[in-house]
XYZ file of N, CA and C in Angstrom:
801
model
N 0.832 -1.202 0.000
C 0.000 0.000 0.000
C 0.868 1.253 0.000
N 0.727 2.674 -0.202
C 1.006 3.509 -0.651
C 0.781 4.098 0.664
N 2.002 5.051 0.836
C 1.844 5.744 2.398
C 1.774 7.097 1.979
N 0.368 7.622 2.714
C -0.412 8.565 3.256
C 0.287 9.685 3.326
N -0.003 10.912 2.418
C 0.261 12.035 3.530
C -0.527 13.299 3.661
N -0.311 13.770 5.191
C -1.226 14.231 5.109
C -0.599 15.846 4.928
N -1.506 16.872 4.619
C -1.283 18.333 4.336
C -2.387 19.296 5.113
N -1.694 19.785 5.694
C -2.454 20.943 6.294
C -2.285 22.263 6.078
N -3.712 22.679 5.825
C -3.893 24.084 5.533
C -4.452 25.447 6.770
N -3.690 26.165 6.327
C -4.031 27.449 7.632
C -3.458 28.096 7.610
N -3.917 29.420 8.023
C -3.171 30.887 8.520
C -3.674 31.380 7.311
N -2.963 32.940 7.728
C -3.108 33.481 6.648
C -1.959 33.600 5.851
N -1.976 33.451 4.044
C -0.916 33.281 3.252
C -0.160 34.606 3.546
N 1.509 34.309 3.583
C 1.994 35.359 3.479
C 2.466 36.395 2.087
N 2.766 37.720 2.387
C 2.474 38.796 1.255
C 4.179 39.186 1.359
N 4.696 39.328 0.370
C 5.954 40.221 0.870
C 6.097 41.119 -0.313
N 6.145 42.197 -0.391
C 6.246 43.609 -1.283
C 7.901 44.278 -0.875
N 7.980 44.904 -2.209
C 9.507 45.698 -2.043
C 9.122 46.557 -3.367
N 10.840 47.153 -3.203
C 10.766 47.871 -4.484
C 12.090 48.245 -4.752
N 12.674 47.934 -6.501
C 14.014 47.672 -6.907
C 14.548 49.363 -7.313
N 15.522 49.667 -6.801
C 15.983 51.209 -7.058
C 17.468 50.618 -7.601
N 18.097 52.084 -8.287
C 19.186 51.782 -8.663
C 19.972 52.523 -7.641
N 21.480 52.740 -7.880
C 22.275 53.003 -7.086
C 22.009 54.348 -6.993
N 21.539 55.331 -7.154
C 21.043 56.983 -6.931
C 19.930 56.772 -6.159
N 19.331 55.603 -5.966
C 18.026 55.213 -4.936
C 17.024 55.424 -5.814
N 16.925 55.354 -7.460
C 16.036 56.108 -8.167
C 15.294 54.566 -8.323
N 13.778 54.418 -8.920
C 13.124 53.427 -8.768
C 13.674 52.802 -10.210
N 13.610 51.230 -10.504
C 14.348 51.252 -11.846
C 13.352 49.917 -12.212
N 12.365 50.161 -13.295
C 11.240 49.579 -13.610
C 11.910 48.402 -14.553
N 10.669 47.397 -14.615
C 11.782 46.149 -15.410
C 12.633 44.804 -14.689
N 13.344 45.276 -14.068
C 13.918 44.743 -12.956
C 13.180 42.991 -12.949
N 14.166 41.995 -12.876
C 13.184 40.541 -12.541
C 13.675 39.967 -11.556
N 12.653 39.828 -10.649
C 12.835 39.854 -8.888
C 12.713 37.993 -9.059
N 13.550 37.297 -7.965
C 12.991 35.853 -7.702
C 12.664 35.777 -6.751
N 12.226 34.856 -6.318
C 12.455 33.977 -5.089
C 13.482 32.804 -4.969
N 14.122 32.563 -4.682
C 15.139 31.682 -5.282
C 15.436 30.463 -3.647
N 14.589 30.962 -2.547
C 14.365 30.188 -2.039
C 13.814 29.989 -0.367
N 12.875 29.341 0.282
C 12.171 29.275 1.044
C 12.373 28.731 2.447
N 12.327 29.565 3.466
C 12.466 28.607 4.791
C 11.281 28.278 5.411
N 10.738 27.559 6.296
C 10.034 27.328 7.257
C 10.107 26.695 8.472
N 9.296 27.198 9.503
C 9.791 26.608 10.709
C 9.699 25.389 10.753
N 10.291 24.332 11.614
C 9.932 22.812 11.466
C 11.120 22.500 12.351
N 10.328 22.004 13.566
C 10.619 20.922 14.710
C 11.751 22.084 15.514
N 11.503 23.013 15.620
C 12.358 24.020 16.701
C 13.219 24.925 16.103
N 13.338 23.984 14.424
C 14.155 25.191 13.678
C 13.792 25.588 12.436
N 14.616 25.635 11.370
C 13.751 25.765 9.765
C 14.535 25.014 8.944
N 13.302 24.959 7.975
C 13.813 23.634 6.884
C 13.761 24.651 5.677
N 14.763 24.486 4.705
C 14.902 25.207 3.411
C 14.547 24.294 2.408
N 13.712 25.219 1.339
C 13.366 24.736 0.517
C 14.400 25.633 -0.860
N 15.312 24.909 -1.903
C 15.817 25.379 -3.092
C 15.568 25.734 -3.982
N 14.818 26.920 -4.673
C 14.432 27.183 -5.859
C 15.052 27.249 -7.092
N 16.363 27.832 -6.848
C 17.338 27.954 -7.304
C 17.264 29.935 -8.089
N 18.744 30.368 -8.585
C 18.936 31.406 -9.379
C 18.676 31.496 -10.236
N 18.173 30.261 -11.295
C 17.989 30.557 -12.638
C 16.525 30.187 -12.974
N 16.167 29.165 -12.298
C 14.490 28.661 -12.893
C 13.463 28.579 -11.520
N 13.737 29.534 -11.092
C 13.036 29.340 -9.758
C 11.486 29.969 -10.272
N 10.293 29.121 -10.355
C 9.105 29.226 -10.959
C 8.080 30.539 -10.116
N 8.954 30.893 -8.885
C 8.167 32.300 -8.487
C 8.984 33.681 -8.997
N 8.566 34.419 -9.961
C 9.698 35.250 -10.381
C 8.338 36.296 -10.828
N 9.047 37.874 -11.014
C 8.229 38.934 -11.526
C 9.143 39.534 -11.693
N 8.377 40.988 -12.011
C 8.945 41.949 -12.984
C 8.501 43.186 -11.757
N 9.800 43.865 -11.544
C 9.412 45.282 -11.079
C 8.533 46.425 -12.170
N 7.775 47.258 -11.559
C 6.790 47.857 -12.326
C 6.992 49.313 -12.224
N 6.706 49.894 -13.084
C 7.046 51.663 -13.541
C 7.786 51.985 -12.122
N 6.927 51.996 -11.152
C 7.479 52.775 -10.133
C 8.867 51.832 -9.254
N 9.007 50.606 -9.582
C 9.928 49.434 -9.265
C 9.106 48.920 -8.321
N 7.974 48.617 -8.102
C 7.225 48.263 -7.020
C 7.554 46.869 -7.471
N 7.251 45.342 -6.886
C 7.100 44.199 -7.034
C 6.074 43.145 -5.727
N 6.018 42.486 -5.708
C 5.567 41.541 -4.447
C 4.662 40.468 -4.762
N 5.507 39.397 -3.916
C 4.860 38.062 -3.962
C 4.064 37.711 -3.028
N 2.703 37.105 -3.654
C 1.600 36.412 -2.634
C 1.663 34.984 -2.701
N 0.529 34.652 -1.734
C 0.235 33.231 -1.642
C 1.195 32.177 -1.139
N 2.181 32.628 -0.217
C 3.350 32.095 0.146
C 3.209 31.109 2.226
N 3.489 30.238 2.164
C 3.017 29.646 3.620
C 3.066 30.628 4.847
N 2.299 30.832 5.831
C 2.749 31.544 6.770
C 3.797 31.202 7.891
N 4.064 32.063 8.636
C 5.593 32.447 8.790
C 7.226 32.084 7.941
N 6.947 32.493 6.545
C 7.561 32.011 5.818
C 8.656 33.280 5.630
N 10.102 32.565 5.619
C 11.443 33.585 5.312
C 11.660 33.334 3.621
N 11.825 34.690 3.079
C 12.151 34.043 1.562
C 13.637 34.230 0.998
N 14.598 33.759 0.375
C 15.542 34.589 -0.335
C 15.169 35.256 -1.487
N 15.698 35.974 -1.738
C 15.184 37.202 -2.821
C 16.658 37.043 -3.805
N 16.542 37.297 -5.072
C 17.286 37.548 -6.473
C 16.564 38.816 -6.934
N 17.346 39.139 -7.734
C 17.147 40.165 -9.025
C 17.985 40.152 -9.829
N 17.940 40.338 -11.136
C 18.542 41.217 -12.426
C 17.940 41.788 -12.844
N 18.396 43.029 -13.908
C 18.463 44.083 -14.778
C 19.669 44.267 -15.053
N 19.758 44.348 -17.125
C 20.482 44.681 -18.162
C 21.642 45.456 -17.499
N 22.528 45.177 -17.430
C 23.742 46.188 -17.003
C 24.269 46.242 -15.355
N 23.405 45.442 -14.876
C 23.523 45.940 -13.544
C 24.127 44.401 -12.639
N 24.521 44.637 -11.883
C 25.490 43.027 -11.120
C 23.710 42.605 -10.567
N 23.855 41.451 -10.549
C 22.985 40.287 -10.182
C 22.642 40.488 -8.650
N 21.906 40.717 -8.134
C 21.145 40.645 -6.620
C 20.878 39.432 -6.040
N 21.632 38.747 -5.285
C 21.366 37.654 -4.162
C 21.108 37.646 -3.097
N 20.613 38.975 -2.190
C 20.288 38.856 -0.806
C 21.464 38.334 0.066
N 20.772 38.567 1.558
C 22.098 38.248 2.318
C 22.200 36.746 2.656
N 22.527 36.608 3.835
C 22.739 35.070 4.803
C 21.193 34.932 4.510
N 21.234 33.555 5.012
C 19.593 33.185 5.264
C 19.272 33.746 6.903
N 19.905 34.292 7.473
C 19.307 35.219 9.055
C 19.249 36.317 8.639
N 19.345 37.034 7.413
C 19.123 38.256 6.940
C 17.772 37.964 5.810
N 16.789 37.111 5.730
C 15.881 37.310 4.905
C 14.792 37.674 5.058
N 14.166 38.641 4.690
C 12.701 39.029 4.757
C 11.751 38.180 5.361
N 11.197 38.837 6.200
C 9.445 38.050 6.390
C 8.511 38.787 6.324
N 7.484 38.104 6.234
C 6.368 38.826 5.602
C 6.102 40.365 6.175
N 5.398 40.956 5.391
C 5.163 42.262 5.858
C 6.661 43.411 5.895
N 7.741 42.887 5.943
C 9.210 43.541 6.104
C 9.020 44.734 4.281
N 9.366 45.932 4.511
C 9.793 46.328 3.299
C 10.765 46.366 2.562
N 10.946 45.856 1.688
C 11.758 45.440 0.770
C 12.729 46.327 -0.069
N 13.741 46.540 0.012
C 14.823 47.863 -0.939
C 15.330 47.178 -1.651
N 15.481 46.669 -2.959
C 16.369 46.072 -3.792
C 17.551 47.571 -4.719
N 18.750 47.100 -4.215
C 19.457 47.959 -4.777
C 20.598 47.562 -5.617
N 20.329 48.116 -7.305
C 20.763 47.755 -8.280
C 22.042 48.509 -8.517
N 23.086 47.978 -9.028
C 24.381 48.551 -9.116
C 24.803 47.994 -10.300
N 25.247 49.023 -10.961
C 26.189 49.019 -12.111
C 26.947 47.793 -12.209
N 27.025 46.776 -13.139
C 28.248 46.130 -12.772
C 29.391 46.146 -13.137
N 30.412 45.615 -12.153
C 31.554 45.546 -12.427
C 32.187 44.419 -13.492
N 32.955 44.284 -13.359
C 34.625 43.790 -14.305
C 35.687 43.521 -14.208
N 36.300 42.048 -14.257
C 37.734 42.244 -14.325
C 38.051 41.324 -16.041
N 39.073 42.083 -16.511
C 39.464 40.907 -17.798
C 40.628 41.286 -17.338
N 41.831 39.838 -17.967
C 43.136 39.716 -18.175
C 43.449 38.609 -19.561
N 44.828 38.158 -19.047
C 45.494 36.861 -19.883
C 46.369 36.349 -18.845
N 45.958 34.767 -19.433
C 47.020 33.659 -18.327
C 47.974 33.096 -19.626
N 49.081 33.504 -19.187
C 50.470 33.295 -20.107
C 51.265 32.124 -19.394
N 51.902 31.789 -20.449
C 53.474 30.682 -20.049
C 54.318 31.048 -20.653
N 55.320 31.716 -20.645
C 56.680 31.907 -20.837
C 56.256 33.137 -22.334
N 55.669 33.795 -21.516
C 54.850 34.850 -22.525
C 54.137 34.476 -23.621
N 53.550 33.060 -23.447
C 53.238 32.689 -24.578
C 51.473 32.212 -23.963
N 49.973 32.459 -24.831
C 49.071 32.307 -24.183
C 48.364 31.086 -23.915
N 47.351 30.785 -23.085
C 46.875 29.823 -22.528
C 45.619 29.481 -22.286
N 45.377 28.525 -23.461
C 43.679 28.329 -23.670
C 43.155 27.188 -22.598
N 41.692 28.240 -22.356
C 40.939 26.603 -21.756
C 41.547 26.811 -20.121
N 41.539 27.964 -19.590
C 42.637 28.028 -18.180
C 40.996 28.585 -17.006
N 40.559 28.123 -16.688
C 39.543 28.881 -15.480
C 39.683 29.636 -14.468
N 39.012 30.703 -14.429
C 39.686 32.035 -13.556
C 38.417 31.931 -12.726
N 38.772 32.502 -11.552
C 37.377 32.618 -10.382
C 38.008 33.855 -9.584
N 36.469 34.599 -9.785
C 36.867 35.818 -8.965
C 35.833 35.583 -7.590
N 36.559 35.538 -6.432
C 35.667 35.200 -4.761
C 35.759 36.548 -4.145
N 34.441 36.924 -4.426
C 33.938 37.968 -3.585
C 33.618 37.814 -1.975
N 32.659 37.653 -0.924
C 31.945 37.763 -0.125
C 31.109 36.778 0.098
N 30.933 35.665 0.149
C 30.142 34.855 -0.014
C 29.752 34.197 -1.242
N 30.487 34.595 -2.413
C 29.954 34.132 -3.525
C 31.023 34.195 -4.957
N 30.800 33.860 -5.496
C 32.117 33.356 -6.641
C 31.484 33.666 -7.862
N 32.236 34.172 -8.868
C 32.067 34.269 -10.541
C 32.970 33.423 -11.123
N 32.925 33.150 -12.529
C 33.763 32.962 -13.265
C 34.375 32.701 -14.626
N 35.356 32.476 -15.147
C 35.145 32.856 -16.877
C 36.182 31.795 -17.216
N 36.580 32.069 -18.513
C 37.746 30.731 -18.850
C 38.586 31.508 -20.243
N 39.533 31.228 -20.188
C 40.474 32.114 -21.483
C 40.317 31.320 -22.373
N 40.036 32.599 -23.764
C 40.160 31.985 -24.869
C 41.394 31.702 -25.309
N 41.495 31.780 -26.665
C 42.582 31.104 -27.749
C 43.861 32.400 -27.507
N 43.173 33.536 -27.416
C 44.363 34.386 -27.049
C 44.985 34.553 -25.551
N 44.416 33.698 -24.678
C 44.666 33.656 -23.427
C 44.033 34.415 -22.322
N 42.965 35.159 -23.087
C 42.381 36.320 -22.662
C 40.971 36.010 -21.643
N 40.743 36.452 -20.731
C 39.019 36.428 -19.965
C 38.738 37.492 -19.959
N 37.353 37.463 -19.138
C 36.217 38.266 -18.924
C 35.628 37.831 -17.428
N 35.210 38.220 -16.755
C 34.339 38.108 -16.126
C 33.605 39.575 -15.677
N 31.981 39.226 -16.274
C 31.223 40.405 -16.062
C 29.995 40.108 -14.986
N 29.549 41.346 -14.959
C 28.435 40.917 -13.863
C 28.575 40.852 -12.570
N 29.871 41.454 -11.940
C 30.449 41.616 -10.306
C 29.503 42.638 -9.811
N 29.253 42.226 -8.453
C 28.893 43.421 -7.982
C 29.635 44.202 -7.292
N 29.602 45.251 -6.482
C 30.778 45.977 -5.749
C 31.276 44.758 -4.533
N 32.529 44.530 -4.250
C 33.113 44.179 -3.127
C 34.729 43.952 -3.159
N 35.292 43.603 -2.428
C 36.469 43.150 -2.874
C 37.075 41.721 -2.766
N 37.758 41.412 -3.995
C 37.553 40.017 -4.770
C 39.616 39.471 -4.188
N 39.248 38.226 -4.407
C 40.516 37.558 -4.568
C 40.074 36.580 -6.175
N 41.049 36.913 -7.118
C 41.093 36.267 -8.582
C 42.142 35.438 -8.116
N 42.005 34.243 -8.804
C 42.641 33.368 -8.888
C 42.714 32.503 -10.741
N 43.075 31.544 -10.542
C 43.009 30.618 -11.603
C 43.198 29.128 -11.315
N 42.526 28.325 -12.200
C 42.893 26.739 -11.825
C 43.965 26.328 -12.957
N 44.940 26.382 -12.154
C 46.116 25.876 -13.787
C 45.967 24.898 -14.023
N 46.765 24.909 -15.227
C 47.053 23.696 -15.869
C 47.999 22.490 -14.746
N 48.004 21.209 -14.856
C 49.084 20.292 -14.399
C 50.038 20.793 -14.874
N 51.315 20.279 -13.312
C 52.166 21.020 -13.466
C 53.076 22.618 -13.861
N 51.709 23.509 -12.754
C 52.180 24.567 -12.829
C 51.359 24.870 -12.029
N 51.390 26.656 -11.767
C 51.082 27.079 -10.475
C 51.074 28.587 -11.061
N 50.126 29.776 -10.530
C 50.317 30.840 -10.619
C 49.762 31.771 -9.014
N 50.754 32.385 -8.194
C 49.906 33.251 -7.553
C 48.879 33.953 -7.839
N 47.947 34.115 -6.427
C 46.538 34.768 -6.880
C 46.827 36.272 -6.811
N 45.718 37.321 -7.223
C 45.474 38.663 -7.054
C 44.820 38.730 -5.781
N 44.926 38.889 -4.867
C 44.052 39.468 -3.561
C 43.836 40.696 -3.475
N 42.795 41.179 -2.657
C 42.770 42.849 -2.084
C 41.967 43.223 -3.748
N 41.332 43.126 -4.171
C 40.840 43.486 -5.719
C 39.784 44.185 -5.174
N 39.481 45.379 -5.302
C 38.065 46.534 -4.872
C 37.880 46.492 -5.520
N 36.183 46.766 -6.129
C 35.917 47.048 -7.387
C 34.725 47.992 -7.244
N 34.699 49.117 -7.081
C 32.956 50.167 -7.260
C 32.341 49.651 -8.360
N 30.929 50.240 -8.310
C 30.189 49.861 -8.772
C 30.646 50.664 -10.465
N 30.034 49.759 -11.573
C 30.888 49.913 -12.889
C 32.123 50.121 -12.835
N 32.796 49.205 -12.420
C 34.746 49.590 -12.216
C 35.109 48.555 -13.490
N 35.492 48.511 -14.332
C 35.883 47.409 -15.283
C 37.303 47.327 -14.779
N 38.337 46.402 -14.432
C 39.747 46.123 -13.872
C 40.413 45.211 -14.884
N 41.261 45.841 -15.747
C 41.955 45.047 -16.648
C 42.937 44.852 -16.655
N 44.144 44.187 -17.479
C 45.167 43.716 -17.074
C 45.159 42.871 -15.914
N 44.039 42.352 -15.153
C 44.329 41.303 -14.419
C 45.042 40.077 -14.625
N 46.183 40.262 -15.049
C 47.187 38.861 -15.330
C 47.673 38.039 -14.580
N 48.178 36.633 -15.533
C 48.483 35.722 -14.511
C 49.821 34.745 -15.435
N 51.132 34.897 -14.860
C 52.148 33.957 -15.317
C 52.028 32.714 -15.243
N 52.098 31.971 -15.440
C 52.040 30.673 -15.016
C 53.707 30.078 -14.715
N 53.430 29.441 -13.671
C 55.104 29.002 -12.692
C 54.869 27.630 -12.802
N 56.571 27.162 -12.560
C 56.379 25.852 -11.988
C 55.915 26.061 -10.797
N 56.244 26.837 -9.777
C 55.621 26.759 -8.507
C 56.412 25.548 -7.567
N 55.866 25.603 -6.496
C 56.377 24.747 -5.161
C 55.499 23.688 -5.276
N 55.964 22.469 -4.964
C 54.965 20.812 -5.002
C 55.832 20.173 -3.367
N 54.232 20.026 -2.372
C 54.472 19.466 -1.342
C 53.739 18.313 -1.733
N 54.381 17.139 -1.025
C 54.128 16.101 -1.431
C 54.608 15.098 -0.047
N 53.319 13.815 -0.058
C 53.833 13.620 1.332
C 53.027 11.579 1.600
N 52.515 11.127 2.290
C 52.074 10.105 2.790
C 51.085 10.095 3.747
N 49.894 9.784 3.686
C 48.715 9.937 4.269
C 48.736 8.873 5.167
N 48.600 8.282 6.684
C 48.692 7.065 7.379
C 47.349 7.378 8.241
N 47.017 5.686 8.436
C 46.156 5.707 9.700
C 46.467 5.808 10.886
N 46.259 6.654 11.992
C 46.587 6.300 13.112
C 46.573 5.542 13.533
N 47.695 4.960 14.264
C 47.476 3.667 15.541
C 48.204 2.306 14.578
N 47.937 2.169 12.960
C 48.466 1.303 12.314
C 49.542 1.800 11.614
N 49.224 2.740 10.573
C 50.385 3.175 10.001
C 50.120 2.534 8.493
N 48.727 1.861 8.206
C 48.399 1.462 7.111
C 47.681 2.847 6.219
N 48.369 2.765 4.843
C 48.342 3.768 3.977
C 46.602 4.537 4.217
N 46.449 5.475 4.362
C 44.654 6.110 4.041
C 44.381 6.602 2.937
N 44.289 5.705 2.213
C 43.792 5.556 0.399
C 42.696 6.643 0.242
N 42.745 7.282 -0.367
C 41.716 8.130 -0.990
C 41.566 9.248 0.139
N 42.391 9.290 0.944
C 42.369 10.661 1.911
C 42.216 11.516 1.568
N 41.611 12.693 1.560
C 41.476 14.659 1.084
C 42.810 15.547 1.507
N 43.544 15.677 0.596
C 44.038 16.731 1.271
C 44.387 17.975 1.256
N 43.917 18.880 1.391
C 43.559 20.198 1.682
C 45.251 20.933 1.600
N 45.316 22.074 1.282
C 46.776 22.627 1.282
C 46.353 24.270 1.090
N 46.003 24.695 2.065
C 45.859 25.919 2.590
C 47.142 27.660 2.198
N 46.923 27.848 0.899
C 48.283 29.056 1.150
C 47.485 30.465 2.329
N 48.789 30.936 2.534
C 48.737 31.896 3.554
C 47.470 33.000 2.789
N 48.043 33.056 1.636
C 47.235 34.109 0.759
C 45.859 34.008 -0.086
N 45.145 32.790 0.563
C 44.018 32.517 0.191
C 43.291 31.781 1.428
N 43.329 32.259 1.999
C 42.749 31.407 3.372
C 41.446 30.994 3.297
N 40.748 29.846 3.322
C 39.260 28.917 2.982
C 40.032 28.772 1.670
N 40.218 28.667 0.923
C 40.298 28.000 -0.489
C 41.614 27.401 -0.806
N 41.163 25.604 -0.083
C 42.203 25.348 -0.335
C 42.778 24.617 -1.911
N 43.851 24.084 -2.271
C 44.056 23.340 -3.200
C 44.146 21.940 -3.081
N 42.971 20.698 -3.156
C 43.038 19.686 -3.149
C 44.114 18.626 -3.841
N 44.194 17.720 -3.164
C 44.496 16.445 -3.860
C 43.981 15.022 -3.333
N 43.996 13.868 -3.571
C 43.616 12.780 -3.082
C 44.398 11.611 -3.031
N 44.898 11.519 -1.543
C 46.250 10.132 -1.692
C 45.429 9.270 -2.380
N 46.817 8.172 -2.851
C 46.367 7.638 -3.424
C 46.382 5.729 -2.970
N 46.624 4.810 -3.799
C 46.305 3.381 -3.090
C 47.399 3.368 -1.713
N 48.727 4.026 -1.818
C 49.864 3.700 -0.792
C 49.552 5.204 0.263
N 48.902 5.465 0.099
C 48.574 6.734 0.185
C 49.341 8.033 0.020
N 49.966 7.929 -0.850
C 50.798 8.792 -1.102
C 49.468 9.951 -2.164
N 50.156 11.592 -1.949
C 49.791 12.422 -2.392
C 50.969 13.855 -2.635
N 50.426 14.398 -4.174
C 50.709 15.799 -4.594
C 50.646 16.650 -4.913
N 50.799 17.657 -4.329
C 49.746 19.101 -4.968
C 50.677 20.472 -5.221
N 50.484 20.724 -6.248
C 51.592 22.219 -6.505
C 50.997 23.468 -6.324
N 51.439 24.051 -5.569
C 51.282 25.542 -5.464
C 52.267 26.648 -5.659
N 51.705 27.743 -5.497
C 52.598 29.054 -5.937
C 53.658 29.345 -4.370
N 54.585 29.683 -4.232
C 55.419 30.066 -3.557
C 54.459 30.575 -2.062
N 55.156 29.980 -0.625
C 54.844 30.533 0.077
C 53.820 29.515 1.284
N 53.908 30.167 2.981
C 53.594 29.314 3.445
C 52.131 29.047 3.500
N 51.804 27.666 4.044
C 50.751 26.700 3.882
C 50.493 25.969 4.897
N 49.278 25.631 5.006
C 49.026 24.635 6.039
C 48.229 23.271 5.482
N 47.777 22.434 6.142
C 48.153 21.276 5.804
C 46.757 20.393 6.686
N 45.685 20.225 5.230
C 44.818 19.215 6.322
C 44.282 18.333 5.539
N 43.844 17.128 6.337
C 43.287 15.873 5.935
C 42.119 15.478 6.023
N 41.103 15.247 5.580
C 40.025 14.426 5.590
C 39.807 12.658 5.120
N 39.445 11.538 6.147
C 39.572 10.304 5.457
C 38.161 9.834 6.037
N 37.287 9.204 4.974
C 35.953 8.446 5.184
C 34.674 9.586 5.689
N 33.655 9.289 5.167
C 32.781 9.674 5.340
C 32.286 9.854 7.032
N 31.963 11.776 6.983
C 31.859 12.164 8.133
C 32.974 12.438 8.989
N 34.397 12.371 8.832
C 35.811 12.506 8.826
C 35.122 13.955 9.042
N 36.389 14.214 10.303
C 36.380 15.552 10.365
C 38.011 16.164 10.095
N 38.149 17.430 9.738
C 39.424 17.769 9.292
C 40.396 17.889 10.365
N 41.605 17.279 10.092
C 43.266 17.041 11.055
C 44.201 18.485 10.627
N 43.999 19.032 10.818
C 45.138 19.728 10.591
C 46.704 19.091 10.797
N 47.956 19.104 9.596
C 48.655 18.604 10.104
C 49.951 19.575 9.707
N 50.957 19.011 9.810
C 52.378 19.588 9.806
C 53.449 18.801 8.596
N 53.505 19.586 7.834
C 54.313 18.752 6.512
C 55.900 18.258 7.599
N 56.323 17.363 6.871
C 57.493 16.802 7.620
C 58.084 16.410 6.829
């Protein structure tokens, strides 16, 4: 037999209204607001529901005056909020403890967007097919060089970014940190050499045996990118190697599911 469920209805639906301005605070009509995704309370805390950024099926259009607002939504319901408009960096709202509830008025504020382009070179010579990521604040862009070695990444909003790149095997390039960008700042010449770079390399063991930890995580932390580390994965003897750009690092492990991270000490 087929198990039951049941649904309950009540309260009153919640309403949430705003209105999308641009960076002069002026109202900026057009504008396409989401919902991109839903909390509710459940069992002492809240359960999220994913709509997502791109096809999230509750979406509108700000109106002459930038007014917008969504009905028919569960009560005591938290929403995340999106926006775009033509020209302007993409709107994601804050943390999920910063999201609207019902009745809250709503300011969506649209900003010019920003820009960075460069080229990732080898021995001055360019480098196709190379992936660049610019990490803002909670959130990441990113682009990939063409045939002339060249990127783009558009659509930033104001903050300040650390660019990086994922090289090629066997090589390594320091990142850009400290990158500000105001609102419409286009930042070019963001370049990137490509190095041999530094390769730590080492042996993953179990405690207590000393038998290899096959498929271990290991994390390799530079000073100049702190949270983003550069993976690798020992391997059957557990041996592992990972190259990076010049400079110190720290050093952690993850092995088996639910493994929590070791910080360790290269030796």
């Amino acid at each position: 037999p087929k198990d039951e469920a049941q649904i309950k209805l009540g309260g009153e639906p919640a309403r949430f209204s705003g209105i999308v301005v641009d960076a002069q605070g002026q109202p900026l009509a057009g504008a396409e607001v989401l919902v991109h995704a839903i909390s509710l309370p459940h069992d002492g805390g809240r359960i999220f529901f994913r709509l997502g950024h791109v096809h999230s099926p509750l979406r509108t259009q700000s109106e002459h005056e930038g007014g917008f607002q969504f009905e028919g939504l569960p009560p005591e319901a938290k929403i995340g909020i999106g926006a775009r408009s033509e020209g302007c960096a993409a709107y994601r709202g804050g943390d999920s403890d910063q999201w609207p509830r019902p009745g809250d008025g709503l300011v969506i504020t649209m900003y010019p967007e920003a820009a960075v382009a460069g080229r990732v070179l080898l021995d001055g010579e360019p480098v196709t097919g190379v992936t660049v990521l610019a990490h803002g604040q909670g959130h990441v862009s990113w682009g990939e060089t063409g045939e002339d070695g060249g990127y783009a990444i558009a659509g930033l909003r104001p903050d300040t970014y650390i660019v990086r790149i994922v090289p090629p095997d066997d090589c390594a390039a320091a990142a850009r940190t400290g990158l500000k960008l105001e609102p419409g700042q286009h930042a070019t010449d963001i370049d990137f050499e490509l190095i041999e770079g530094a390769v730590v390399e080492g042996r993953a063991t179990m405690a207590g045996t000393g038998e290899p930890a096959a498929g271990a995580h290991i994390g390799a932390v530079h000073e100049a990118l702190p949270g983003l580390p550069h993976w690798a994965d020992a391997d059957e003897q557990g041996h592992y190697r990972v190259r990076l750009a010049p400079g110190r690092i720290k050093l952690y492990c993850y092995h088996g599911a639910g493994d929590s991270a070791k910080q360790c000490e290269p030796k």
